XYZ file of C-alpha atoms in Angstrom:
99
model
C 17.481 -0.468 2.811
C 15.021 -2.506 1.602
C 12.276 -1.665 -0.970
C 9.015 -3.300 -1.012
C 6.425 -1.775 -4.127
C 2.765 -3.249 -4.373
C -0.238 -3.050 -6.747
C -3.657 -3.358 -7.052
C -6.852 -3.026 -9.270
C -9.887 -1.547 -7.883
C -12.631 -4.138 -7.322
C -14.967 -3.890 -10.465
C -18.123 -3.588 -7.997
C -17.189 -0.302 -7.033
C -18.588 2.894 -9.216
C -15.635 5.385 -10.106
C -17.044 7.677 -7.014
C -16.821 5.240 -4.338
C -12.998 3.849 -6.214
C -11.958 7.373 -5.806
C -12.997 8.318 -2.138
C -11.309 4.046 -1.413
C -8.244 5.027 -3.124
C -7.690 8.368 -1.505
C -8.530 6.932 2.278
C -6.012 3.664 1.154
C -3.548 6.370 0.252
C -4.080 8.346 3.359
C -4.527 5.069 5.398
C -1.163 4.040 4.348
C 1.246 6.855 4.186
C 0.341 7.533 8.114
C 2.140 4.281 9.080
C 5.211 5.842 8.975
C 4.829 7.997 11.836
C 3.413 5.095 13.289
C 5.636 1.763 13.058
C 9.674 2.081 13.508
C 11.882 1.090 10.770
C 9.877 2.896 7.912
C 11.815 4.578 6.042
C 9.526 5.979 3.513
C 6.259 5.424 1.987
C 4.657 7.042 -1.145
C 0.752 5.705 -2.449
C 0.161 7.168 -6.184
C -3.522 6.491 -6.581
C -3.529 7.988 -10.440
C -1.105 6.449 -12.505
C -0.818 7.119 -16.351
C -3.861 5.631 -18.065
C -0.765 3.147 -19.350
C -0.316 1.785 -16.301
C -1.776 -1.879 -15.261
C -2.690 -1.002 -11.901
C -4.482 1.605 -10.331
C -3.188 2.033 -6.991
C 0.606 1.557 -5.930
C 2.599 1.557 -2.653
C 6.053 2.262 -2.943
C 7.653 2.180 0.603
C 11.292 1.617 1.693
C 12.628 -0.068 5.178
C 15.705 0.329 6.871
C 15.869 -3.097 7.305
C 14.276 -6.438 5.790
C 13.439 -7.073 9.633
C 11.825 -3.950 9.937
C 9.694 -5.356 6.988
C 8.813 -8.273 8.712
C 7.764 -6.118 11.976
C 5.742 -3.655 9.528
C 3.911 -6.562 7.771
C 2.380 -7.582 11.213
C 2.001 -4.096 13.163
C -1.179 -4.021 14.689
C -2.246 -0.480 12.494
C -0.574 -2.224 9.183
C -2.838 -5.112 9.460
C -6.118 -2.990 10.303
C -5.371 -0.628 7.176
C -4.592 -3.874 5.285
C -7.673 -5.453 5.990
C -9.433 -1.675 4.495
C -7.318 -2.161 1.445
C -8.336 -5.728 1.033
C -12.073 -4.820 0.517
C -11.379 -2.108 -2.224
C -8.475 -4.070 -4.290
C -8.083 -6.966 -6.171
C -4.832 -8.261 -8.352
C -2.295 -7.707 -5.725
C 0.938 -7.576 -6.947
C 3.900 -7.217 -4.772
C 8.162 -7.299 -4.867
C 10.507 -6.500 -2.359
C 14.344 -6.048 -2.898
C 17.547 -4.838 -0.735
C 18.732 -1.064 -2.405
């Protein structure tokens, strides 16, 4: 299994209305891939971390394989979500590691 976590900061021209409905569509946006592309094991957006926390929105997904990573990252419906999530976030921060 491979695990592959990544965060962002909600662009500072947004008001705190229009980061909320982004943030809840990303989350939506995102977690419906896994019906949608093989090899998904898992994914989980938290879109209200502890006011502790650095970021503001994270993706924490896991693959069955690293090639099913690779397959995800350029899926058709992967790449039109992440071009949504690319307009709302900034400070993309990303690891990926084998369980």
């Amino acid at each position: 299994m491979i695990k592959h976590i990544v965060q962002w900061n909600h662009r500072d021209n947004f008001s705190e209305a229009e980061k909320k409905v982004n943030a809840e569509k990303i989350k939506n946006e995102l977690e419906s891939l896994k019906d949608k592309i093989d090899g998904v094991a898992s994914i989980n957006v938290i879109i209200n971390p502890l006011a502790t926390s650095d970021r503001d929105i994270i993706l924490d997904s896991e693959f069955e394989t690293e090639e099913a990573l690779q397959q995800y990252q350029i899926h058709p419906e992967h790449v039109r979500v992440s071009s949504f999530v690319k307009e709302c976030v900034q400070d993309r921060v990303c690891v990926d590691y084998q369980l």
